[in-house]
Tab-separated table of C-alpha atoms in Angstrom:
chain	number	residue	atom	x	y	z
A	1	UNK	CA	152.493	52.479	151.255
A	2	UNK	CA	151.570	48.685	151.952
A	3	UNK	CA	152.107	46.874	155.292
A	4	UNK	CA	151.343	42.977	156.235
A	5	UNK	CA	147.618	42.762	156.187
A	6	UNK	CA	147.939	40.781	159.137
A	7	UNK	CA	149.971	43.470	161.027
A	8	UNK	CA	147.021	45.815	159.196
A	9	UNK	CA	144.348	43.603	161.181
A	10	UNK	CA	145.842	44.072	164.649
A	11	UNK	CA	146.613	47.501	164.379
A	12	UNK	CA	142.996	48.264	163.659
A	13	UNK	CA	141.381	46.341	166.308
A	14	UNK	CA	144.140	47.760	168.596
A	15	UNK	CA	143.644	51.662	166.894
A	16	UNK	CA	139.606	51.143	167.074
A	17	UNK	CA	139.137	49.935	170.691
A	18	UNK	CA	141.850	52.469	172.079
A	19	UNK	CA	138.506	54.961	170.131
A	20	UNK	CA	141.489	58.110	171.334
A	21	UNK	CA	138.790	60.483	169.497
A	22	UNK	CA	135.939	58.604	170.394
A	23	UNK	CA	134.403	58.515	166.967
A	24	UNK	CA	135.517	55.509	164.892
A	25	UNK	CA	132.257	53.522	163.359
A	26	UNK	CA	133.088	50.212	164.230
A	27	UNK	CA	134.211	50.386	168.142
A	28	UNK	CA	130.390	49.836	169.130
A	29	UNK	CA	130.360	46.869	167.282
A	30	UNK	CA	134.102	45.426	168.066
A	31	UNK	CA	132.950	46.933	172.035
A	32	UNK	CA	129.805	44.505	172.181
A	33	UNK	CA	132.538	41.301	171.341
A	34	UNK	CA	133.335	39.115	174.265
A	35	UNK	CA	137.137	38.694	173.195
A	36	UNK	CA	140.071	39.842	171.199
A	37	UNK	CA	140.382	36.652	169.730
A	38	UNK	CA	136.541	37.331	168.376
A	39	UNK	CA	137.246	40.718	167.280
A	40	UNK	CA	140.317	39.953	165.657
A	41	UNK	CA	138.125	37.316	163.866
A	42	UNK	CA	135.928	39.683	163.018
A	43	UNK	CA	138.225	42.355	160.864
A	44	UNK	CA	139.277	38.944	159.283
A	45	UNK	CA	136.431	37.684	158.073
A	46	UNK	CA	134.321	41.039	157.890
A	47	UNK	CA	130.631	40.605	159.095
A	48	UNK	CA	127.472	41.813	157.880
A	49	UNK	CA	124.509	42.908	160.115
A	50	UNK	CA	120.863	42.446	160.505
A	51	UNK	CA	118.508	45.312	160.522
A	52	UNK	CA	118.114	45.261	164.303
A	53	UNK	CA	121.985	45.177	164.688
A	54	UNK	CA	121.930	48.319	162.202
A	55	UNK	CA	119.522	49.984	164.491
A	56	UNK	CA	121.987	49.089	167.540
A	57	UNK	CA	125.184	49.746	166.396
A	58	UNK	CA	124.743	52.151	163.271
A	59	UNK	CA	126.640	50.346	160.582
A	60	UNK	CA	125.545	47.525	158.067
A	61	UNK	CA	128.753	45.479	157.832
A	62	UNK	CA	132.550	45.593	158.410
A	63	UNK	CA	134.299	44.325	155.606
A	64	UNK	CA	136.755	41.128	155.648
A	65	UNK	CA	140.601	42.167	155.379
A	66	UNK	CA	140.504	41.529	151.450
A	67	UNK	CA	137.714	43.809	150.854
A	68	UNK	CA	139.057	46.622	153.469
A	69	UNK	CA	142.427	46.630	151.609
A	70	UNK	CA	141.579	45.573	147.719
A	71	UNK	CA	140.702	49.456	146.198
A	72	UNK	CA	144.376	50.358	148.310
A	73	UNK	CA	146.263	47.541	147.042
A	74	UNK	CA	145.180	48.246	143.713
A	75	UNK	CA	147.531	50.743	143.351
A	76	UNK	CA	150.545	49.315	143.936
A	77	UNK	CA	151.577	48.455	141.040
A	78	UNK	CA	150.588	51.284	138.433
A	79	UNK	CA	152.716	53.515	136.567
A	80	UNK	CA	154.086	56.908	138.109
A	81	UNK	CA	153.567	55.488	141.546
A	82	UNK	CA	156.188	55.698	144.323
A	83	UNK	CA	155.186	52.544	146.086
A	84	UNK	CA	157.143	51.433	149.697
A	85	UNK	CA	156.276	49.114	152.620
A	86	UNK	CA	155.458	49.900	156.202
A	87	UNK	CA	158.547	47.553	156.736
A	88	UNK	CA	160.760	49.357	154.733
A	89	UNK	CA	160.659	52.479	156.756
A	90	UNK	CA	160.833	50.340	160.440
A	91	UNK	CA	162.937	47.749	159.839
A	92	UNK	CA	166.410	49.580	160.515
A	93	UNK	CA	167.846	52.907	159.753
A	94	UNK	CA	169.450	52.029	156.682
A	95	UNK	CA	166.441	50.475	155.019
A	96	UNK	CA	164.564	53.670	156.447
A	97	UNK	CA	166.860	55.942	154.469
A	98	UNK	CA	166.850	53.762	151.768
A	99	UNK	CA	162.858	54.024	151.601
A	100	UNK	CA	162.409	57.853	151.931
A	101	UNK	CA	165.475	58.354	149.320
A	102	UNK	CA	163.151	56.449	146.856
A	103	UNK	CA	160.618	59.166	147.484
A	104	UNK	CA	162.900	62.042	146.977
A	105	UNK	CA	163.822	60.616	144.467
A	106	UNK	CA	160.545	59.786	142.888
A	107	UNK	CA	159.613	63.298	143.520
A	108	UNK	CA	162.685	65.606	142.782
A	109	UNK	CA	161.712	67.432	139.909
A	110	UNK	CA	159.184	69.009	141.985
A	111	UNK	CA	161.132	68.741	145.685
A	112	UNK	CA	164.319	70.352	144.010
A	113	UNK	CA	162.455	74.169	144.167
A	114	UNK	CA	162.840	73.607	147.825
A	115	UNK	CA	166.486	74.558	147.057
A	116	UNK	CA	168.224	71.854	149.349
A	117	UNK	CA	170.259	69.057	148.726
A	118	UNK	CA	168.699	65.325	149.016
A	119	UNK	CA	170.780	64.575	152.255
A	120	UNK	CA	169.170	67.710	153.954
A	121	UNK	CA	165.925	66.878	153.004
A	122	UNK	CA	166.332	63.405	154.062
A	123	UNK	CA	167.674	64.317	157.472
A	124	UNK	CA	164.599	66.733	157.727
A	125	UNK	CA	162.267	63.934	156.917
A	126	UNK	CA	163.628	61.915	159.062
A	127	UNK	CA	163.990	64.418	161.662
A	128	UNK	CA	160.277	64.636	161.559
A	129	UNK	CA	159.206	60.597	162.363
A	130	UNK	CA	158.177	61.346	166.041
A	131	UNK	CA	155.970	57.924	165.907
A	132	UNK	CA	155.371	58.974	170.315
A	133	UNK	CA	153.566	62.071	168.987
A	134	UNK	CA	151.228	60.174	166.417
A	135	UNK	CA	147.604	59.416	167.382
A	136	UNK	CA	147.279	56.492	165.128
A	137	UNK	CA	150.560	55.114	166.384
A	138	UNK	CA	150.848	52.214	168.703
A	139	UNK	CA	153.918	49.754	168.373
A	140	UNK	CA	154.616	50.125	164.650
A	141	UNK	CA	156.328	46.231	165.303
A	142	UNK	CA	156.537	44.103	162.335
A	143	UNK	CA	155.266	40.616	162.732
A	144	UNK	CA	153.133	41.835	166.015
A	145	UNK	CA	150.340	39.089	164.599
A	146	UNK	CA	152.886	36.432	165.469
A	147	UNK	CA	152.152	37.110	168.593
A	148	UNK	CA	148.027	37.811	168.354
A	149	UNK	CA	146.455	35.670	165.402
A	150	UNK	CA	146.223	31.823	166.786
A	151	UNK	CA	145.449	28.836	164.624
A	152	UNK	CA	141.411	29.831	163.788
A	153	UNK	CA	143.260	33.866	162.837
A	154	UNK	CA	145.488	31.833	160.962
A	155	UNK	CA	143.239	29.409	158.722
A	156	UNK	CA	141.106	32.467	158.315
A	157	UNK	CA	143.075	34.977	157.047
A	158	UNK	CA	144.271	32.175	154.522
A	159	UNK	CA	141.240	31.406	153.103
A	160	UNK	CA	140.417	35.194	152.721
A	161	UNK	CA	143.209	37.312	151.689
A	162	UNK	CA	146.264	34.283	151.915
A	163	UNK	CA	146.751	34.837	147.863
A	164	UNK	CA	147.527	38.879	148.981
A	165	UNK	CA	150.341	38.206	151.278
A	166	UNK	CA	151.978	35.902	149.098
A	167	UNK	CA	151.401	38.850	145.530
A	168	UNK	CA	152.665	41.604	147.978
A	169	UNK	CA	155.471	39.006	148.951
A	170	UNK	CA	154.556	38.898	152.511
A	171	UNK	CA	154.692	35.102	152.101
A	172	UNK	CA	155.962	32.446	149.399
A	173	UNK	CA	152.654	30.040	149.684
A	174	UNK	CA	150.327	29.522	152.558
A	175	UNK	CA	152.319	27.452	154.181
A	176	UNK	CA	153.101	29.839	157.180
């Protein structure tokens, strides 16, 4: 599954300051930031720390967006791979059934022992989305950077991982 790397970028600095299991590596870090603004900068661009920051905050670096998402991206377009977006499966019902028929689809030779039809198991599936009930869930919006990411976010992520958006077809040029 891809999603916008931009959404990507404000869901984790939302997911890792919320910290709901109090354990995530990077909230000390993102914690010590003045601003949002700096720590959405931050999972843009990545930063790598000094020995004394290791020694405060535990961890050497937090990689830019292109590095975070590269080795899952990678993926995407090999052979015997069911890939969907985040988008597909929140845009609307339709493009929601759409996207989860493409899996049952993708896996039915092995699904079909199950001994139901592909509308049952697609109402199941469906019937099991309870996004409320999800610890990593928070808005699941498309577009939410629109309303985060200002001019510096934007120029940023450009420069980093601008070339992603437009391969995943997020965007047609950089122009945006």
């Amino acid at each position: 599954m891809s999603r916008d790397l931009r959404d990507v970028v404000v869901s984790l600095v939302h997911f890792i300051m919320l910290n709901k299991w109090g354990n995530h590596l990077w909230t000390p870090y993102l914690t010590s930031l003045k601003t949002h603004e700096e720590r959405l900068l931050t999972m843009i661009k990545g930063v790598s720390l000094s020995n004394e920051q290791y020694e405060e905050f535990g961890i050497t670096e937090i990689p830019n967006i292109r590095q975070f998402a590269q080795d899952k991206l990678g993926w995407c377009k090999e052979l015997g791979i069911c890939s969907i977006s985040f988008e597909e499966l929140v845009i609307d019902e339709e493009s929601q059934q759409k996207a989860i028929m493409k899996i049952i689809e993708f896996l039915w030779d092995d699904l079909k022992l199950l001994r139901i039809s592909k509308m049952e198991l697609l109402q199941k599936i469906r019937g099991n989305i309870k996004p409320e009930s999800s610890g990593t869930f928070r808005k699941g919006k498309i577009g939410d950077w629109k309303e985060e990411f200002n001019e510096i976010h934007k120029e940023a992520f450009k420069e980093i991982a601008g070339d992603i958006l437009i391969q995943l077809g997020y965007e047609k040029d950089n122009d945006w």
